[in-house]
Amino acid sequence: MKKVFITARLPGNSVELLKREFHVDVFPEERPATRNELLKGAKDAHGLITMLFDKVDRILIDSCQKLCVISNCAVGTENIDIPYATKKRIFVTNTPGVLTETTADLAWALILSVSRRVVEGDTFVRDGKFIGWRPSLLLGVNVYGKTLGIYGMGRIGTAVSRRAKGFDMQVIYHNRRRNEEVEREIRAKYVDFPTLLRESDFLVITAPLNEESRGRFGIEEFRKMKRTAVIVNVGRGQIIKEKELAFALKEGIIWGAGLDVYEREPIVEEGLLNLKNAVLIPHLGSATEETRTKMADIAIENVILALSGNIPKNLVNPKVLRENKKS
Ligand code: DGY
């Protein structure tokens, strides 16, 4: 019987489907597996269902002699050495599409909670400090009618921008390439990077991590932004230099930040932890019951297809098909 190793307990019932045809081992703890636990669990597996925090590198791939498919339960696949997996004729799959709207909702949760100081307000009430309405209590900044800047106008950036219509916002964006379809649909304006920094009241990062986006936001960039600007990151943590962000927030160079992802996840820059103008949440972009269940269903379906001799639906490395033909 073929074996599948799942590195975390998944929501939904699809695991039961998998168990009908394969021997399934699930890493049982409510924490990421250590390197040794991962190597041990994956050793004889024909299929792996991995999470973003599992490093699937050459060493791991080489230690799994029977591996046919690595199914990442995420859209991002930066935790996997895809060229090497392809060379080894292993399918790599992801779970695209289903988390777009959910992540866009979360970007808005961060925009609103930073601008209206929701977390501070909650703490204030719980601490028994609310003794009556005061004209200057926890003043925030308006969202309505402002300029929303998007760094990385892909699927999630577009979904964030659509929601801005209800707030009567002007949308500007910066991408590697212009996205004219989105410009027509949501009347977003393409701008160069300096203009994005200069004009955004709310700058939302929805870009993937690549050579261009890595470390793109540091102190130089924060200094070019409005002092009243809020930066939100639901893309990838390494796009922001976190130490420099903490400095900018502390010194009032920008007004606030909402972060769902971190440069050295799950470690969070210490300088951010005491700042009231930063709202910090633990990578919850896709974290709704519905969406995480859909992601699990897709990840499992990809494994079932691959291990039953079919081409999985969400193949990230289609080049593997050419490698397979060669053999
Ligand atoms: C992804 O799928 O890449 C997300 O960051 C997980 O929430």
PDB file of N, CA and C in Angstrom, residues 98-163:
ATOM      1  N   VAL A  98      -8.647  29.386  -4.082  1.00  0.00           N
ATOM      2  CA  VAL A  98      -9.645  29.370  -3.008  1.00  0.00           C
ATOM      3  C   VAL A  98      -9.375  30.356  -1.875  1.00  0.00           C
ATOM      4  N   LEU A  99      -8.145  30.854  -1.763  1.00  0.00           N
ATOM      5  CA  LEU A  99      -7.901  31.721  -0.602  1.00  0.00           C
ATOM      6  C   LEU A  99      -7.845  33.213  -0.949  1.00  0.00           C
ATOM      7  N   THR A 100      -8.103  33.552  -2.193  1.00  0.00           N
ATOM      8  CA  THR A 100      -8.000  34.947  -2.626  1.00  0.00           C
ATOM      9  C   THR A 100      -8.903  35.878  -1.807  1.00  0.00           C
ATOM     10  N   GLU A 101     -10.196  35.571  -1.794  1.00  0.00           N
ATOM     11  CA  GLU A 101     -11.151  36.478  -1.138  1.00  0.00           C
ATOM     12  C   GLU A 101     -10.941  36.510   0.374  1.00  0.00           C
ATOM     13  N   THR A 102     -10.603  35.359   0.929  1.00  0.00           N
ATOM     14  CA  THR A 102     -10.396  35.272   2.379  1.00  0.00           C
ATOM     15  C   THR A 102      -9.210  36.129   2.807  1.00  0.00           C
ATOM     16  N   THR A 103      -8.143  36.079   2.002  1.00  0.00           N
ATOM     17  CA  THR A 103      -6.957  36.876   2.334  1.00  0.00           C
ATOM     18  C   THR A 103      -7.247  38.365   2.133  1.00  0.00           C
ATOM     19  N   ALA A 104      -8.042  38.680   1.114  1.00  0.00           N
ATOM     20  CA  ALA A 104      -8.411  40.094   0.893  1.00  0.00           C
ATOM     21  C   ALA A 104      -9.233  40.615   2.072  1.00  0.00           C
ATOM     22  N   ASP A 105     -10.122  39.789   2.600  1.00  0.00           N
ATOM     23  CA  ASP A 105     -10.891  40.199   3.789  1.00  0.00           C
ATOM     24  C   ASP A 105      -9.943  40.527   4.938  1.00  0.00           C
ATOM     25  N   LEU A 106      -8.934  39.674   5.094  1.00  0.00           N
ATOM     26  CA  LEU A 106      -8.012  39.887   6.217  1.00  0.00           C
ATOM     27  C   LEU A 106      -7.193  41.169   6.038  1.00  0.00           C
ATOM     28  N   ALA A 107      -6.836  41.472   4.794  1.00  0.00           N
ATOM     29  CA  ALA A 107      -6.103  42.724   4.544  1.00  0.00           C
ATOM     30  C   ALA A 107      -6.961  43.902   5.031  1.00  0.00           C
ATOM     31  N   TRP A 108      -8.253  43.805   4.765  1.00  0.00           N
ATOM     32  CA  TRP A 108      -9.156  44.874   5.221  1.00  0.00           C
ATOM     33  C   TRP A 108      -9.305  44.883   6.734  1.00  0.00           C
ATOM     34  N   ALA A 109      -9.300  43.708   7.333  1.00  0.00           N
ATOM     35  CA  ALA A 109      -9.361  43.657   8.805  1.00  0.00           C
ATOM     36  C   ALA A 109      -8.166  44.414   9.376  1.00  0.00           C
ATOM     37  N   LEU A 110      -7.004  44.261   8.738  1.00  0.00           N
ATOM     38  CA  LEU A 110      -5.803  44.952   9.227  1.00  0.00           C
ATOM     39  C   LEU A 110      -5.878  46.459   8.942  1.00  0.00           C
ATOM     40  N   ILE A 111      -6.324  46.817   7.742  1.00  0.00           N
ATOM     41  CA  ILE A 111      -6.453  48.246   7.415  1.00  0.00           C
ATOM     42  C   ILE A 111      -7.327  48.935   8.469  1.00  0.00           C
ATOM     43  N   LEU A 112      -8.457  48.319   8.746  1.00  0.00           N
ATOM     44  CA  LEU A 112      -9.411  48.960   9.655  1.00  0.00           C
ATOM     45  C   LEU A 112      -8.948  48.896  11.108  1.00  0.00           C
ATOM     46  N   SER A 113      -8.337  47.768  11.490  1.00  0.00           N
ATOM     47  CA  SER A 113      -7.957  47.721  12.907  1.00  0.00           C
ATOM     48  C   SER A 113      -6.778  48.631  13.213  1.00  0.00           C
ATOM     49  N   VAL A 114      -5.869  48.825  12.231  1.00  0.00           N
ATOM     50  CA  VAL A 114      -4.769  49.761  12.491  1.00  0.00           C
ATOM     51  C   VAL A 114      -5.306  51.194  12.478  1.00  0.00           C
ATOM     52  N   SER A 115      -6.078  51.532  11.449  1.00  0.00           N
ATOM     53  CA  SER A 115      -6.488  52.930  11.299  1.00  0.00           C
ATOM     54  C   SER A 115      -7.437  53.377  12.411  1.00  0.00           C
ATOM     55  N   ARG A 116      -8.251  52.428  12.921  1.00  0.00           N
ATOM     56  CA  ARG A 116      -9.210  52.805  13.964  1.00  0.00           C
ATOM     57  C   ARG A 116      -8.830  52.266  15.349  1.00  0.00           C
ATOM     58  N   ARG A 117      -7.610  51.803  15.448  1.00  0.00           N
ATOM     59  CA  ARG A 117      -7.005  51.419  16.732  1.00  0.00           C
ATOM     60  C   ARG A 117      -7.868  50.416  17.516  1.00  0.00           C
ATOM     61  N   VAL A 118      -8.366  49.439  16.775  1.00  0.00           N
ATOM     62  CA  VAL A 118      -9.319  48.480  17.353  1.00  0.00           C
ATOM     63  C   VAL A 118      -8.674  47.637  18.466  1.00  0.00           C
ATOM     64  N   VAL A 119      -7.442  47.194  18.226  1.00  0.00           N
ATOM     65  CA  VAL A 119      -6.794  46.327  19.221  1.00  0.00           C
ATOM     66  C   VAL A 119      -6.497  47.123  20.501  1.00  0.00           C
ATOM     67  N   GLU A 120      -5.991  48.331  20.321  1.00  0.00           N
ATOM     68  CA  GLU A 120      -5.740  49.191  21.492  1.00  0.00           C
ATOM     69  C   GLU A 120      -7.039  49.462  22.260  1.00  0.00           C
ATOM     70  N   GLY A 121      -8.120  49.705  21.509  1.00  0.00           N
ATOM     71  CA  GLY A 121      -9.414  49.993  22.130  1.00  0.00           C
ATOM     72  C   GLY A 121      -9.909  48.805  22.940  1.00  0.00           C
ATOM     73  N   ASP A 122      -9.730  47.613  22.382  1.00  0.00           N
ATOM     74  CA  ASP A 122     -10.164  46.392  23.062  1.00  0.00           C
ATOM     75  C   ASP A 122      -9.402  46.226  24.389  1.00  0.00           C
ATOM     76  N   THR A 123      -8.086  46.428  24.309  1.00  0.00           N
ATOM     77  CA  THR A 123      -7.257  46.294  25.520  1.00  0.00           C
ATOM     78  C   THR A 123      -7.672  47.335  26.559  1.00  0.00           C
ATOM     79  N   PHE A 124      -7.946  48.539  26.086  1.00  0.00           N
ATOM     80  CA  PHE A 124      -8.340  49.655  26.947  1.00  0.00           C
ATOM     81  C   PHE A 124      -9.599  49.302  27.758  1.00  0.00           C
ATOM     82  N   VAL A 125     -10.580  48.730  27.051  1.00  0.00           N
ATOM     83  CA  VAL A 125     -11.834  48.369  27.721  1.00  0.00           C
ATOM     84  C   VAL A 125     -11.595  47.243  28.723  1.00  0.00           C
ATOM     85  N   ARG A 126     -10.880  46.196  28.274  1.00  0.00           N
ATOM     86  CA  ARG A 126     -10.627  45.048  29.172  1.00  0.00           C
ATOM     87  C   ARG A 126      -9.829  45.441  30.404  1.00  0.00           C
ATOM     88  N   ASP A 127      -8.959  46.461  30.241  1.00  0.00           N
ATOM     89  CA  ASP A 127      -8.147  46.906  31.377  1.00  0.00           C
ATOM     90  C   ASP A 127      -8.940  47.794  32.341  1.00  0.00           C
ATOM     91  N   GLY A 128     -10.222  47.975  32.065  1.00  0.00           N
ATOM     92  CA  GLY A 128     -11.073  48.783  32.955  1.00  0.00           C
ATOM     93  C   GLY A 128     -10.801  50.274  32.850  1.00  0.00           C
ATOM     94  N   LYS A 129     -10.195  50.699  31.725  1.00  0.00           N
ATOM     95  CA  LYS A 129      -9.837  52.117  31.611  1.00  0.00           C
ATOM     96  C   LYS A 129     -10.945  52.966  30.997  1.00  0.00           C
ATOM     97  N   PHE A 130     -11.993  52.341  30.522  1.00  0.00           N
ATOM     98  CA  PHE A 130     -13.052  53.094  29.843  1.00  0.00           C
ATOM     99  C   PHE A 130     -13.986  53.707  30.898  1.00  0.00           C
ATOM    100  N   ILE A 131     -13.755  54.992  31.160  1.00  0.00           N
ATOM    101  CA  ILE A 131     -14.569  55.637  32.199  1.00  0.00           C
ATOM    102  C   ILE A 131     -15.515  56.674  31.597  1.00  0.00           C
ATOM    103  N   GLY A 132     -15.577  56.682  30.263  1.00  0.00           N
ATOM    104  CA  GLY A 132     -16.512  57.608  29.618  1.00  0.00           C
ATOM    105  C   GLY A 132     -15.945  58.145  28.321  1.00  0.00           C
ATOM    106  N   TRP A 133     -16.823  58.625  27.459  1.00  0.00           N
ATOM    107  CA  TRP A 133     -16.439  59.168  26.145  1.00  0.00           C
ATOM    108  C   TRP A 133     -15.547  60.383  26.337  1.00  0.00           C
ATOM    109  N   ARG A 134     -14.490  60.461  25.557  1.00  0.00           N
ATOM    110  CA  ARG A 134     -13.630  61.647  25.650  1.00  0.00           C
ATOM    111  C   ARG A 134     -13.316  62.110  24.235  1.00  0.00           C
ATOM    112  N   PRO A 135     -13.267  63.407  23.987  1.00  0.00           N
ATOM    113  CA  PRO A 135     -13.090  63.909  22.616  1.00  0.00           C
ATOM    114  C   PRO A 135     -11.797  63.450  21.955  1.00  0.00           C
ATOM    115  N   SER A 136     -10.801  63.173  22.727  1.00  0.00           N
ATOM    116  CA  SER A 136      -9.516  62.825  22.108  1.00  0.00           C
ATOM    117  C   SER A 136      -9.084  61.397  22.404  1.00  0.00           C
ATOM    118  N   LEU A 137     -10.037  60.546  22.749  1.00  0.00           N
ATOM    119  CA  LEU A 137      -9.664  59.174  23.103  1.00  0.00           C
ATOM    120  C   LEU A 137      -9.352  58.346  21.854  1.00  0.00           C
ATOM    121  N   LEU A 138      -8.160  57.790  21.800  1.00  0.00           N
ATOM    122  CA  LEU A 138      -7.731  56.838  20.758  1.00  0.00           C
ATOM    123  C   LEU A 138      -8.115  57.287  19.343  1.00  0.00           C
ATOM    124  N   LEU A 139      -7.687  58.461  18.985  1.00  0.00           N
ATOM    125  CA  LEU A 139      -8.031  58.972  17.654  1.00  0.00           C
ATOM    126  C   LEU A 139      -7.252  58.228  16.575  1.00  0.00           C
ATOM    127  N   GLY A 140      -7.951  57.875  15.537  1.00  0.00           N
ATOM    128  CA  GLY A 140      -7.327  57.159  14.427  1.00  0.00           C
ATOM    129  C   GLY A 140      -7.232  58.027  13.189  1.00  0.00           C
ATOM    130  N   VAL A 141      -7.178  57.360  12.033  1.00  0.00           N
ATOM    131  CA  VAL A 141      -7.200  58.106  10.755  1.00  0.00           C
ATOM    132  C   VAL A 141      -8.357  57.564   9.908  1.00  0.00           C
ATOM    133  N   ASN A 142      -8.949  58.459   9.106  1.00  0.00           N
ATOM    134  CA  ASN A 142     -10.049  58.040   8.237  1.00  0.00           C
ATOM    135  C   ASN A 142      -9.571  57.098   7.143  1.00  0.00           C
ATOM    136  N   VAL A 143     -10.448  56.200   6.738  1.00  0.00           N
ATOM    137  CA  VAL A 143     -10.166  55.325   5.599  1.00  0.00           C
ATOM    138  C   VAL A 143     -10.937  55.826   4.379  1.00  0.00           C
ATOM    139  N   TYR A 144     -12.175  56.194   4.630  1.00  0.00           N
ATOM    140  CA  TYR A 144     -13.085  56.617   3.564  1.00  0.00           C
ATOM    141  C   TYR A 144     -12.467  57.746   2.714  1.00  0.00           C
ATOM    142  N   GLY A 145     -12.520  57.563   1.391  1.00  0.00           N
ATOM    143  CA  GLY A 145     -12.072  58.622   0.483  1.00  0.00           C
ATOM    144  C   GLY A 145     -10.565  58.751   0.309  1.00  0.00           C
ATOM    145  N   LYS A 146      -9.804  57.869   0.934  1.00  0.00           N
ATOM    146  CA  LYS A 146      -8.342  57.974   0.855  1.00  0.00           C
ATOM    147  C   LYS A 146      -7.783  57.202  -0.354  1.00  0.00           C
ATOM    148  N   THR A 147      -6.458  57.159  -0.440  1.00  0.00           N
ATOM    149  CA  THR A 147      -5.810  56.442  -1.553  1.00  0.00           C
ATOM    150  C   THR A 147      -5.261  55.105  -1.067  1.00  0.00           C
ATOM    151  N   LEU A 148      -5.710  54.055  -1.751  1.00  0.00           N
ATOM    152  CA  LEU A 148      -5.211  52.714  -1.448  1.00  0.00           C
ATOM    153  C   LEU A 148      -4.118  52.373  -2.451  1.00  0.00           C
ATOM    154  N   GLY A 149      -2.949  52.013  -1.964  1.00  0.00           N
ATOM    155  CA  GLY A 149      -1.851  51.600  -2.846  1.00  0.00           C
ATOM    156  C   GLY A 149      -1.653  50.095  -2.728  1.00  0.00           C
ATOM    157  N   ILE A 150      -1.526  49.448  -3.876  1.00  0.00           N
ATOM    158  CA  ILE A 150      -1.325  47.989  -3.855  1.00  0.00           C
ATOM    159  C   ILE A 150       0.050  47.683  -4.436  1.00  0.00           C
ATOM    160  N   TYR A 151       0.848  46.962  -3.680  1.00  0.00           N
ATOM    161  CA  TYR A 151       2.133  46.500  -4.204  1.00  0.00           C
ATOM    162  C   TYR A 151       1.961  45.024  -4.563  1.00  0.00           C
ATOM    163  N   GLY A 152       1.787  44.762  -5.869  1.00  0.00           N
ATOM    164  CA  GLY A 152       1.572  43.387  -6.332  1.00  0.00           C
ATOM    165  C   GLY A 152       0.114  43.168  -6.682  1.00  0.00           C
ATOM    166  N   MET A 153      -0.301  43.675  -7.867  1.00  0.00           N
ATOM    167  CA  MET A 153      -1.722  43.573  -8.240  1.00  0.00           C
ATOM    168  C   MET A 153      -1.997  42.245  -8.935  1.00  0.00           C
ATOM    169  N   GLY A 154      -1.993  41.192  -8.160  1.00  0.00           N
ATOM    170  CA  GLY A 154      -2.386  39.878  -8.685  1.00  0.00           C
ATOM    171  C   GLY A 154      -3.817  39.606  -8.233  1.00  0.00           C
ATOM    172  N   ARG A 155      -4.101  38.310  -8.018  1.00  0.00           N
ATOM    173  CA  ARG A 155      -5.474  37.953  -7.628  1.00  0.00           C
ATOM    174  C   ARG A 155      -5.882  38.582  -6.298  1.00  0.00           C
ATOM    175  N   ILE A 156      -4.989  38.502  -5.298  1.00  0.00           N
ATOM    176  CA  ILE A 156      -5.368  39.017  -3.972  1.00  0.00           C
ATOM    177  C   ILE A 156      -5.420  40.545  -3.993  1.00  0.00           C
ATOM    178  N   GLY A 157      -4.435  41.170  -4.662  1.00  0.00           N
ATOM    179  CA  GLY A 157      -4.427  42.634  -4.769  1.00  0.00           C
ATOM    180  C   GLY A 157      -5.704  43.148  -5.416  1.00  0.00           C
ATOM    181  N   THR A 158      -6.161  42.438  -6.439  1.00  0.00           N
ATOM    182  CA  THR A 158      -7.390  42.835  -7.131  1.00  0.00           C
ATOM    183  C   THR A 158      -8.584  42.715  -6.186  1.00  0.00           C
ATOM    184  N   ALA A 159      -8.626  41.630  -5.437  1.00  0.00           N
ATOM    185  CA  ALA A 159      -9.752  41.425  -4.507  1.00  0.00           C
ATOM    186  C   ALA A 159      -9.747  42.484  -3.397  1.00  0.00           C
ATOM    187  N   VAL A 160      -8.555  42.874  -2.940  1.00  0.00           N
ATOM    188  CA  VAL A 160      -8.469  43.952  -1.926  1.00  0.00           C
ATOM    189  C   VAL A 160      -8.995  45.246  -2.537  1.00  0.00           C
ATOM    190  N   SER A 161      -8.612  45.516  -3.777  1.00  0.00           N
ATOM    191  CA  SER A 161      -8.994  46.774  -4.442  1.00  0.00           C
ATOM    192  C   SER A 161     -10.492  46.853  -4.689  1.00  0.00           C
ATOM    193  N   ARG A 162     -11.103  45.718  -5.065  1.00  0.00           N
ATOM    194  CA  ARG A 162     -12.560  45.715  -5.298  1.00  0.00           C
ATOM    195  C   ARG A 162     -13.304  46.202  -4.070  1.00  0.00           C
ATOM    196  N   ARG A 163     -12.835  45.779  -2.903  1.00  0.00           N
ATOM    197  CA  ARG A 163     -13.501  46.160  -1.654  1.00  0.00           C
ATOM    198  C   ARG A 163     -13.356  47.658  -1.374  1.00  0.00           C
TER     199      ARG A 163
END
